[in-house]
Structure formats: structure tokens, C-alpha cells
PDB file of C-alpha atoms in Angstrom:
ATOM      1  CA  MET A1045      18.362 104.672 159.438  1.00  0.00           C
ATOM      2  CA  LYS A1046      20.342 107.935 159.261  1.00  0.00           C
ATOM      3  CA  SER A1047      22.844 108.146 156.443  1.00  0.00           C
ATOM      4  CA  ILE A1048      26.500 108.758 157.213  1.00  0.00           C
ATOM      5  CA  PRO A1049      27.694 112.213 155.976  1.00  0.00           C
ATOM      6  CA  ALA A1050      29.715 111.876 152.750  1.00  0.00           C
ATOM      7  CA  LEU A1051      32.965 113.319 154.139  1.00  0.00           C
ATOM      8  CA  LEU A1052      32.872 111.082 157.184  1.00  0.00           C
ATOM      9  CA  LEU A1053      32.199 108.043 155.011  1.00  0.00           C
ATOM     10  CA  SER A1054      35.132 108.940 152.737  1.00  0.00           C
ATOM     11  CA  ALA A1055      37.382 109.281 155.738  1.00  0.00           C
ATOM     12  CA  MET A1056      36.313 105.866 157.011  1.00  0.00           C
ATOM     13  CA  ILE A1057      36.951 104.201 153.679  1.00  0.00           C
ATOM     14  CA  LEU A1058      40.305 105.859 153.057  1.00  0.00           C
ATOM     15  CA  SER A1059      41.515 105.227 156.584  1.00  0.00           C
ATOM     16  CA  GLY A1060      41.437 101.514 155.755  1.00  0.00           C
ATOM     17  CA  CYS A1061      43.579 101.920 152.631  1.00  0.00           C
ATOM     18  CA  ALA A1062      46.786  99.965 152.467  1.00  0.00           C
ATOM     19  CA  THR A1063      49.327 100.549 149.722  1.00  0.00           C
ATOM     20  CA  HIS A1064      51.152  97.453 148.476  1.00  0.00           C
ATOM     21  CA  GLN A1065      53.451  96.586 145.682  1.00  0.00           C
ATOM     22  CA  SER A1066      52.386  94.006 143.144  1.00  0.00           C
ATOM     23  CA  PRO A1067      54.823  91.187 142.285  1.00  0.00           C
ATOM     24  CA  THR A1068      56.163  93.326 139.390  1.00  0.00           C
ATOM     25  CA  GLY A1069      56.590  96.416 141.559  1.00  0.00           C
ATOM     26  CA  ARG A1070      53.395  98.253 140.619  1.00  0.00           C
ATOM     27  CA  SER A1071      51.677 100.268 143.378  1.00  0.00           C
ATOM     28  CA  GLN A1072      48.325  98.854 144.527  1.00  0.00           C
ATOM     29  CA  THR A1073      45.657 100.109 146.970  1.00  0.00           C
ATOM     30  CA  LEU A1074      44.013  97.223 148.777  1.00  0.00           C
ATOM     31  CA  LEU A1075      41.090  97.881 151.123  1.00  0.00           C
ATOM     32  CA  PHE A1076      40.187  94.301 152.011  1.00  0.00           C
ATOM     33  CA  SER A1077      41.942  91.637 154.043  1.00  0.00           C
ATOM     34  CA  SER A1078      42.849  88.295 152.506  1.00  0.00           C
ATOM     35  CA  GLN A1079      40.055  86.668 154.544  1.00  0.00           C
ATOM     36  CA  GLU A1080      37.432  89.112 153.243  1.00  0.00           C
ATOM     37  CA  ILE A1081      38.467  88.793 149.619  1.00  0.00           C
ATOM     38  CA  ASN A1082      38.662  84.990 149.865  1.00  0.00           C
ATOM     39  CA  GLN A1083      35.143  84.938 151.306  1.00  0.00           C
ATOM     40  CA  MET A1084      33.955  86.993 148.308  1.00  0.00           C
ATOM     41  CA  GLY A1085      35.625  84.522 145.978  1.00  0.00           C
ATOM     42  CA  ASP A1086      34.057  81.518 147.756  1.00  0.00           C
ATOM     43  CA  GLN A1087      30.580  82.998 147.621  1.00  0.00           C
ATOM     44  CA  SER A1088      30.977  84.095 143.974  1.00  0.00           C
ATOM     45  CA  PHE A1089      32.106  80.663 142.915  1.00  0.00           C
ATOM     46  CA  GLU A1090      29.204  78.963 144.616  1.00  0.00           C
ATOM     47  CA  GLN A1091      26.857  81.279 142.848  1.00  0.00           C
ATOM     48  CA  MET A1092      28.574  80.561 139.514  1.00  0.00           C
ATOM     49  CA  LYS A1093      28.123  76.817 140.031  1.00  0.00           C
ATOM     50  CA  GLN A1094      24.386  77.355 140.643  1.00  0.00           C
ATOM     51  CA  GLN A1095      23.947  79.597 137.637  1.00  0.00           C
ATOM     52  CA  GLU A1096      26.072  77.815 135.031  1.00  0.00           C
ATOM     53  CA  ARG A1097      25.788  74.352 133.567  1.00  0.00           C
ATOM     54  CA  LEU A1098      28.556  72.021 134.663  1.00  0.00           C
ATOM     55  CA  SER A1099      30.234  69.742 132.125  1.00  0.00           C
ATOM     56  CA  LYS A1100      29.391  66.055 132.494  1.00  0.00           C
ATOM     57  CA  ASP A1101      32.255  64.997 130.182  1.00  0.00           C
ATOM     58  CA  SER A1102      34.444  63.121 132.646  1.00  0.00           C
ATOM     59  CA  LYS A1103      37.395  62.901 130.222  1.00  0.00           C
ATOM     60  CA  LEU A1104      37.357  66.626 129.634  1.00  0.00           C
ATOM     61  CA  VAL A1105      37.000  67.377 133.346  1.00  0.00           C
ATOM     62  CA  THR A1106      39.947  65.065 134.138  1.00  0.00           C
ATOM     63  CA  TYR A1107      42.089  66.793 131.480  1.00  0.00           C
ATOM     64  CA  VAL A1108      41.348  70.314 132.759  1.00  0.00           C
ATOM     65  CA  ASN A1109      41.936  69.240 136.374  1.00  0.00           C
ATOM     66  CA  CYS A1110      45.286  67.720 135.372  1.00  0.00           C
ATOM     67  CA  VAL A1111      46.500  70.928 133.797  1.00  0.00           C
ATOM     68  CA  ALA A1112      45.203  73.115 136.658  1.00  0.00           C
ATOM     69  CA  ASP A1113      46.738  70.777 139.261  1.00  0.00           C
ATOM     70  CA  ARG A1114      50.177  70.986 137.648  1.00  0.00           C
ATOM     71  CA  VAL A1115      50.047  74.785 137.558  1.00  0.00           C
ATOM     72  CA  THR A1116      48.840  75.231 141.151  1.00  0.00           C
ATOM     73  CA  ARG A1117      51.290  72.615 142.502  1.00  0.00           C
ATOM     74  CA  VAL A1118      54.203  74.996 141.810  1.00  0.00           C
ATOM     75  CA  LEU A1119      52.725  77.819 143.866  1.00  0.00           C
ATOM     76  CA  SER A1120      54.645  78.714 147.007  1.00  0.00           C
ATOM     77  CA  ASP A1121      51.471  78.575 149.151  1.00  0.00           C
ATOM     78  CA  LYS A1122      50.772  74.902 149.585  1.00  0.00           C
ATOM     79  CA  SER A1123      47.983  75.345 152.115  1.00  0.00           C
ATOM     80  CA  LEU A1124      45.325  76.190 149.555  1.00  0.00           C
ATOM     81  CA  LYS A1125      43.378  73.438 147.834  1.00  0.00           C
ATOM     82  CA  TRP A1126      42.276  74.703 144.429  1.00  0.00           C
ATOM     83  CA  ASP A1127      38.717  73.860 143.314  1.00  0.00           C
ATOM     84  CA  VAL A1128      38.444  73.414 139.501  1.00  0.00           C
ATOM     85  CA  VAL A1129      35.126  73.380 137.650  1.00  0.00           C
ATOM     86  CA  VAL A1130      34.462  72.994 133.888  1.00  0.00           C
ATOM     87  CA  PHE A1131      31.404  74.873 132.656  1.00  0.00           C
ATOM     88  CA  GLU A1132      29.524  73.671 129.605  1.00  0.00           C
ATOM     89  CA  SER A1133      29.416  76.737 127.412  1.00  0.00           C
ATOM     90  CA  ASP A1134      30.599  78.016 124.048  1.00  0.00           C
ATOM     91  CA  GLN A1135      32.296  80.965 125.743  1.00  0.00           C
ATOM     92  CA  VAL A1136      36.005  81.146 125.065  1.00  0.00           C
ATOM     93  CA  ASN A1137      36.768  82.019 128.645  1.00  0.00           C
ATOM     94  CA  ALA A1138      38.226  81.023 132.022  1.00  0.00           C
ATOM     95  CA  PHE A1139      38.711  82.694 135.391  1.00  0.00           C
ATOM     96  CA  ALA A1140      40.260  82.198 138.809  1.00  0.00           C
ATOM     97  CA  LEU A1141      38.902  83.600 142.060  1.00  0.00           C
ATOM     98  CA  PRO A1142      40.423  84.257 145.505  1.00  0.00           C
ATOM     99  CA  GLY A1143      39.951  81.361 147.909  1.00  0.00           C
ATOM    100  CA  GLY A1144      41.339  78.884 145.347  1.00  0.00           C
ATOM    101  CA  HIS A1145      38.769  78.544 142.540  1.00  0.00           C
ATOM    102  CA  ILE A1146      39.245  77.996 138.803  1.00  0.00           C
ATOM    103  CA  GLY A1147      36.496  77.937 136.203  1.00  0.00           C
ATOM    104  CA  VAL A1148      37.082  76.882 132.609  1.00  0.00           C
ATOM    105  CA  TYR A1149      34.458  77.070 129.859  1.00  0.00           C
ATOM    106  CA  THR A1150      34.429  74.237 127.314  1.00  0.00           C
ATOM    107  CA  GLY A1151      34.516  76.807 124.517  1.00  0.00           C
ATOM    108  CA  LEU A1152      38.079  77.682 125.473  1.00  0.00           C
ATOM    109  CA  LEU A1153      39.205  74.138 124.614  1.00  0.00           C
ATOM    110  CA  SER A1154      38.436  74.707 120.939  1.00  0.00           C
ATOM    111  CA  VAL A1155      41.036  77.471 120.933  1.00  0.00           C
ATOM    112  CA  ALA A1156      43.557  76.137 123.418  1.00  0.00           C
ATOM    113  CA  GLU A1157      44.639  73.256 121.269  1.00  0.00           C
ATOM    114  CA  ASN A1158      46.836  71.384 123.739  1.00  0.00           C
ATOM    115  CA  ALA A1159      47.728  71.221 127.407  1.00  0.00           C
ATOM    116  CA  ASP A1160      50.459  73.795 127.102  1.00  0.00           C
ATOM    117  CA  GLN A1161      48.080  76.317 125.617  1.00  0.00           C
ATOM    118  CA  LEU A1162      45.462  75.573 128.290  1.00  0.00           C
ATOM    119  CA  ALA A1163      48.167  76.014 130.914  1.00  0.00           C
ATOM    120  CA  THR A1164      48.854  79.476 129.435  1.00  0.00           C
ATOM    121  CA  VAL A1165      45.289  80.585 130.221  1.00  0.00           C
ATOM    122  CA  ILE A1166      45.085  78.900 133.618  1.00  0.00           C
ATOM    123  CA  GLY A1167      48.483  80.308 134.659  1.00  0.00           C
ATOM    124  CA  HIS A1168      47.380  83.742 133.607  1.00  0.00           C
ATOM    125  CA  GLU A1169      44.134  83.556 135.568  1.00  0.00           C
ATOM    126  CA  VAL A1170      45.787  82.160 138.666  1.00  0.00           C
ATOM    127  CA  ALA A1171      48.331  84.967 138.427  1.00  0.00           C
ATOM    128  CA  HIS A1172      45.449  87.489 138.754  1.00  0.00           C
ATOM    129  CA  VAL A1173      44.678  85.978 142.164  1.00  0.00           C
ATOM    130  CA  LEU A1174      48.358  85.814 143.257  1.00  0.00           C
ATOM    131  CA  ALA A1175      48.861  89.479 142.355  1.00  0.00           C
ATOM    132  CA  ASN A1176      45.833  90.565 144.361  1.00  0.00           C
ATOM    133  CA  HIS A1177      44.106  91.884 141.260  1.00  0.00           C
ATOM    134  CA  SER A1178      40.680  90.893 142.648  1.00  0.00           C
ATOM    135  CA  ASN A1179      41.313  92.893 145.856  1.00  0.00           C
ATOM    136  CA  GLU A1180      42.523  95.790 143.764  1.00  0.00           C
ATOM    137  CA  GLN A1181      39.393  95.716 141.586  1.00  0.00           C
ATOM    138  CA  VAL A1182      37.008  95.542 144.542  1.00  0.00           C
ATOM    139  CA  SER A1183      38.925  98.307 146.271  1.00  0.00           C
ATOM    140  CA  ARG A1184      38.837 100.501 143.212  1.00  0.00           C
ATOM    141  CA  ALA A1185      35.116  99.962 142.926  1.00  0.00           C
ATOM    142  CA  GLN A1186      34.767 100.816 146.603  1.00  0.00           C
ATOM    143  CA  MET A1187      36.494 104.139 146.106  1.00  0.00           C
ATOM    144  CA  THR A1188      34.646 105.087 142.925  1.00  0.00           C
ATOM    145  CA  GLY A1189      31.081 104.862 144.076  1.00  0.00           C
ATOM    146  CA  ILE A1190      29.936 101.268 143.933  1.00  0.00           C
ATOM    147  CA  GLY A1191      31.634 100.797 147.220  1.00  0.00           C
ATOM    148  CA  MET A1192      28.918 101.050 149.847  1.00  0.00           C
ATOM    149  CA  GLN A1193      27.210  97.930 148.539  1.00  0.00           C
ATOM    150  CA  MET A1194      30.646  96.333 148.191  1.00  0.00           C
ATOM    151  CA  ALA A1195      31.279  97.032 151.861  1.00  0.00           C
ATOM    152  CA  ASP A1196      27.988  95.465 152.796  1.00  0.00           C
ATOM    153  CA  ALA A1197      28.936  92.350 150.867  1.00  0.00           C
ATOM    154  CA  ALA A1198      32.288  92.142 152.639  1.00  0.00           C
ATOM    155  CA  MET A1199      30.522  92.448 156.012  1.00  0.00           C
ATOM    156  CA  GLY A1200      28.243  89.486 155.238  1.00  0.00           C
ATOM    157  CA  VAL A1201      25.221  91.043 153.541  1.00  0.00           C
ATOM    158  CA  THR A1202      24.322  88.458 150.896  1.00  0.00           C
ATOM    159  CA  GLY A1203      21.570  90.086 148.769  1.00  0.00           C
ATOM    160  CA  VAL A1204      21.687  89.237 145.109  1.00  0.00           C
ATOM    161  CA  SER A1205      22.346  92.780 143.999  1.00  0.00           C
ATOM    162  CA  ASN A1206      25.389  93.000 146.208  1.00  0.00           C
ATOM    163  CA  LYS A1207      26.657  89.636 144.988  1.00  0.00           C
ATOM    164  CA  ASP A1208      26.334  90.849 141.406  1.00  0.00           C
ATOM    165  CA  LEU A1209      28.407  93.923 142.154  1.00  0.00           C
ATOM    166  CA  TYR A1210      31.294  92.236 143.863  1.00  0.00           C
ATOM    167  CA  MET A1211      31.252  89.376 141.304  1.00  0.00           C
ATOM    168  CA  ALA A1212      31.634  92.020 138.680  1.00  0.00           C
ATOM    169  CA  ALA A1213      34.547  93.621 140.523  1.00  0.00           C
ATOM    170  CA  LEU A1214      36.139  90.147 140.785  1.00  0.00           C
ATOM    171  CA  GLY A1215      36.219  89.995 137.010  1.00  0.00           C
ATOM    172  CA  LEU A1216      32.942  88.170 136.447  1.00  0.00           C
ATOM    173  CA  GLY A1217      30.961  91.125 135.067  1.00  0.00           C
ATOM    174  CA  THR A1218      30.248  89.387 131.785  1.00  0.00           C
ATOM    175  CA  GLN A1219      28.270  86.795 133.702  1.00  0.00           C
ATOM    176  CA  VAL A1220      26.038  89.216 135.585  1.00  0.00           C
ATOM    177  CA  GLY A1221      25.624  92.111 133.093  1.00  0.00           C
ATOM    178  CA  PHE A1222      27.856  94.539 134.934  1.00  0.00           C
ATOM    179  CA  ILE A1223      31.249  95.158 133.433  1.00  0.00           C
ATOM    180  CA  LEU A1224      34.261  95.892 135.618  1.00  0.00           C
ATOM    181  CA  PRO A1225      37.053  94.130 133.770  1.00  0.00           C
ATOM    182  CA  TYR A1226      40.711  93.963 134.753  1.00  0.00           C
ATOM    183  CA  GLY A1227      42.831  96.800 133.427  1.00  0.00           C
ATOM    184  CA  ARG A1228      45.593  96.407 130.876  1.00  0.00           C
ATOM    185  CA  GLU A1229      48.350  96.798 133.463  1.00  0.00           C
ATOM    186  CA  GLN A1230      46.841  93.964 135.439  1.00  0.00           C
ATOM    187  CA  GLU A1231      46.504  91.850 132.293  1.00  0.00           C
ATOM    188  CA  SER A1232      50.129  92.394 131.301  1.00  0.00           C
ATOM    189  CA  GLU A1233      51.237  91.551 134.820  1.00  0.00           C
ATOM    190  CA  ALA A1234      49.216  88.341 134.742  1.00  0.00           C
ATOM    191  CA  ASP A1235      50.839  87.463 131.408  1.00  0.00           C
ATOM    192  CA  ILE A1236      54.318  87.801 132.883  1.00  0.00           C
ATOM    193  CA  MET A1237      53.531  85.848 136.025  1.00  0.00           C
ATOM    194  CA  GLY A1238      51.411  83.290 134.180  1.00  0.00           C
ATOM    195  CA  VAL A1239      54.080  82.296 131.660  1.00  0.00           C
ATOM    196  CA  GLU A1240      56.544  81.797 134.538  1.00  0.00           C
ATOM    197  CA  LEU A1241      54.091  79.565 136.319  1.00  0.00           C
ATOM    198  CA  MET A1242      53.451  77.377 133.305  1.00  0.00           C
ATOM    199  CA  ALA A1243      57.177  77.018 132.669  1.00  0.00           C
ATOM    200  CA  LEU A1244      57.787  76.010 136.275  1.00  0.00           C
ATOM    201  CA  ALA A1245      54.996  73.442 135.903  1.00  0.00           C
ATOM    202  CA  GLY A1246      56.785  71.902 132.923  1.00  0.00           C
ATOM    203  CA  PHE A1247      54.572  73.395 130.207  1.00  0.00           C
ATOM    204  CA  ASP A1248      56.191  74.782 127.071  1.00  0.00           C
ATOM    205  CA  PRO A1249      56.111  78.595 127.229  1.00  0.00           C
ATOM    206  CA  ARG A1250      56.569  78.829 123.484  1.00  0.00           C
ATOM    207  CA  GLN A1251      52.976  77.608 123.181  1.00  0.00           C
ATOM    208  CA  SER A1252      51.792  80.780 124.975  1.00  0.00           C
ATOM    209  CA  MET A1253      52.394  82.802 121.781  1.00  0.00           C
ATOM    210  CA  LEU A1254      50.529  80.253 119.670  1.00  0.00           C
ATOM    211  CA  LEU A1255      47.604  80.330 122.130  1.00  0.00           C
ATOM    212  CA  TRP A1256      47.213  84.091 121.777  1.00  0.00           C
ATOM    213  CA  GLN A1257      47.511  83.806 118.017  1.00  0.00           C
ATOM    214  CA  ASN A1258      44.650  81.396 118.118  1.00  0.00           C
ATOM    215  CA  MET A1259      42.734  83.780 120.366  1.00  0.00           C
ATOM    216  CA  ALA A1260      43.287  86.595 117.937  1.00  0.00           C
ATOM    217  CA  GLN A1261      41.681  84.482 115.203  1.00  0.00           C
ATOM    218  CA  ALA A1262      38.782  83.301 117.332  1.00  0.00           C
ATOM    219  CA  GLY A1263      35.484  85.070 116.789  1.00  0.00           C
ATOM    220  CA  GLY A1264      36.708  87.259 113.931  1.00  0.00           C
ATOM    221  CA  GLY A1265      37.966  90.762 114.506  1.00  0.00           C
ATOM    222  CA  GLN A1266      36.337  91.253 117.903  1.00  0.00           C
ATOM    223  CA  GLY A1267      37.778  88.092 119.448  1.00  0.00           C
ATOM    224  CA  PRO A1268      36.489  86.174 122.491  1.00  0.00           C
ATOM    225  CA  GLU A1269      35.330  87.735 125.743  1.00  0.00           C
ATOM    226  CA  LEU A1270      38.592  86.741 127.406  1.00  0.00           C
ATOM    227  CA  LEU A1271      40.321  89.373 125.316  1.00  0.00           C
ATOM    228  CA  SER A1272      37.882  92.221 125.777  1.00  0.00           C
ATOM    229  CA  THR A1273      40.270  94.465 127.718  1.00  0.00           C
ATOM    230  CA  HIS A1274      43.520  92.674 127.272  1.00  0.00           C
ATOM    231  CA  PRO A1275      46.530  94.234 125.507  1.00  0.00           C
ATOM    232  CA  SER A1276      46.474  94.057 121.681  1.00  0.00           C
ATOM    233  CA  HIS A1277      47.324  90.623 120.249  1.00  0.00           C
ATOM    234  CA  SER A1278      50.563  91.818 118.664  1.00  0.00           C
ATOM    235  CA  HIS A1279      51.668  93.613 121.846  1.00  0.00           C
ATOM    236  CA  ARG A1280      50.962  90.598 124.015  1.00  0.00           C
ATOM    237  CA  ILE A1281      52.758  88.196 121.639  1.00  0.00           C
ATOM    238  CA  ASP A1282      55.742  90.538 121.408  1.00  0.00           C
ATOM    239  CA  ASP A1283      55.959  90.710 125.212  1.00  0.00           C
ATOM    240  CA  LEU A1284      55.744  86.952 125.548  1.00  0.00           C
ATOM    241  CA  ASN A1285      58.422  86.534 122.886  1.00  0.00           C
ATOM    242  CA  GLN A1286      60.715  88.766 124.895  1.00  0.00           C
ATOM    243  CA  MET A1287      59.948  86.603 127.980  1.00  0.00           C
ATOM    244  CA  GLN A1288      61.142  83.368 126.327  1.00  0.00           C
ATOM    245  CA  ALA A1289      64.807  83.820 127.207  1.00  0.00           C
ATOM    246  CA  GLN A1290      63.810  84.114 130.874  1.00  0.00           C
ATOM    247  CA  VAL A1291      61.283  81.302 131.050  1.00  0.00           C
ATOM    248  CA  MET A1292      62.676  78.647 128.686  1.00  0.00           C
ATOM    249  CA  PRO A1293      65.379  77.629 131.225  1.00  0.00           C
ATOM    250  CA  LEU A1294      62.620  77.156 133.796  1.00  0.00           C
ATOM    251  CA  TYR A1295      60.737  74.893 131.424  1.00  0.00           C
ATOM    252  CA  LEU A1296      63.825  72.888 130.426  1.00  0.00           C
ATOM    253  CA  ALA A1297      64.711  72.379 134.103  1.00  0.00           C
ATOM    254  CA  ASN A1298      61.252  71.111 134.992  1.00  0.00           C
ATOM    255  CA  LYS A1299      59.764  69.343 131.956  1.00  0.00           C
ATOM    256  CA  ASP A1300      61.506  65.998 132.650  1.00  0.00           C
ATOM    257  CA  LYS A1301      60.249  66.024 136.274  1.00  0.00           C
ATOM    258  CA  VAL A1302      56.609  65.938 135.115  1.00  0.00           C
ATOM    259  CA  LYS A1303      54.961  62.541 135.397  1.00  0.00           C
ATOM    260  CA  ASN A1304      51.408  63.465 134.438  1.00  0.00           C
ATOM    261  CA  LEU A1305      51.278  64.561 130.791  1.00  0.00           C
ATOM    262  CA  CYS A1306      47.686  65.782 130.822  1.00  0.00           C
ATOM    263  CA  GLN A1307      46.053  64.457 127.713  1.00  0.00           C
ATOM    264  CA  ILE A1308      42.419  64.017 126.774  1.00  0.00           C
ATOM    265  CA  ALA A1309      41.630  60.310 126.652  1.00  0.00           C
ATOM    266  CA  LYS A1310      40.337  59.400 123.203  1.00  0.00           C
TER     267      LYS A1310
END
């Protein structure tokens, strides 16, 4: 097959660029439609479920589903049914993918000491999806050289190497040995949106600061994988502290409406 000249290829890619504003007003370049990015998320999640060991602890699974359900119920888009899976692993990690998928590793539950702290992480990961960070990452990869294989994946080519690449761009690089993590701007944006989500869901936003203190202590100086590219612990906690005046009224207005308290059955 004849290769497409580089300049023509660049023109084809850039012609599909669409500039958007993120929920906090940051400029984003998104190359993929919602349908395409959701399909990538669906396929990636199916591959994750095949590769990783699923938890058989029904009480733990029920607890995680309870917290995730409360967070996703407050989203404005009610058409999407979120799929939640608990992976049996010591990793202190969690993720959310386009198409409505949430993965939580059991190792996270040793650091997230209660439902409010778990909601901090789930709200943060769901915020990545809402803010189109996955589309932004895949688009960035497309424009910086990995992109031809990304484009093949988006058009339905399902070879393992392509899957690995777009899974990496979706934030799952640590699973497949190819690192393309979210940037610090995206992480800070997800913090802001995530703490609002948890407060709207009736979870105490003050616990978000305690969660990240726990994270800072987990795994010694390096910390867990979830923090590999996140803002510094002190910077994140300071930002969340400044957010409290804005989100505490949301929590107080919604906490008494919550019927399901999300506790692990003893």
C-alpha cells in the first residue's frame, strides 16, 4: 500500500481539529467524536476485564457500587448507565473511561478509609470523563506521532498493539507498559469538578483533604501510582481547602436527602 505524504497526512489530521473549552474554561483540541471516544472506552474496559482479576468479595463490590452510583446519579446526563468493576489488586488506583465505565482496585480501599474518601477518588475519575480529558489525551497523541495507529483504532482496527496505544492515551498506560498520563492541568481540573460532584451526592467534601493526606503517606515518598503525575500533595490539599467554602453548602443541602449510606457490611 502506498504511504500518504506527510504534509497531506498532517493536513487531514488538523482539518478534523475542533477547539473546545473545558468546564473550567481551558482550551482543548478534540479530534474524535463522542461516539468514537466512547467506543474506545468500551473496548478498553472489556480488555481490562479480561486481563485483570475481578474481586469476588460481594460485600466490597456492593459498597463500591453504592458509592459510584451516588456519584453518577447527580450527573446531568441521565442516559448513560455506568458500569462499575472492582479489580482484585494491591494497586492504590482507580479510573473511569468514556462510555460509562469505572474501575476500582481493592488496594485503594486501604487508603480511602470511608465512603466519603472513596467518593473523592470516584468523583475525580468521573470528572476526567466529563471534561473530555480522554478525548484530549488521544487527540494529543494523534498529533504527536502515535496518531496513525490511534486513527486505525478509532476506525475499527482492533489489533492488540493499537489497543495498547489508545488504552495508554485513555490513562491506562500503567496497565500496558506505555505511559501517557493525564497532565497536571487536567488533574487539577478533575479535582475541582470531582469535589463538587461528591458534595452534590451528599458526601462530605472535607474528607477529600484527608484522602489526599492518606495518599501522600501511602507507599512512602513516592506514593501510589494514582499520584504519579498529579499536583503535589500540599498544592492539591491547599486547593481543596480553598474549595470548601464553595462546596460545603452543596453538601449540606444534599446530605439529608441521601437514603443509601454506603457502608461495608461487617
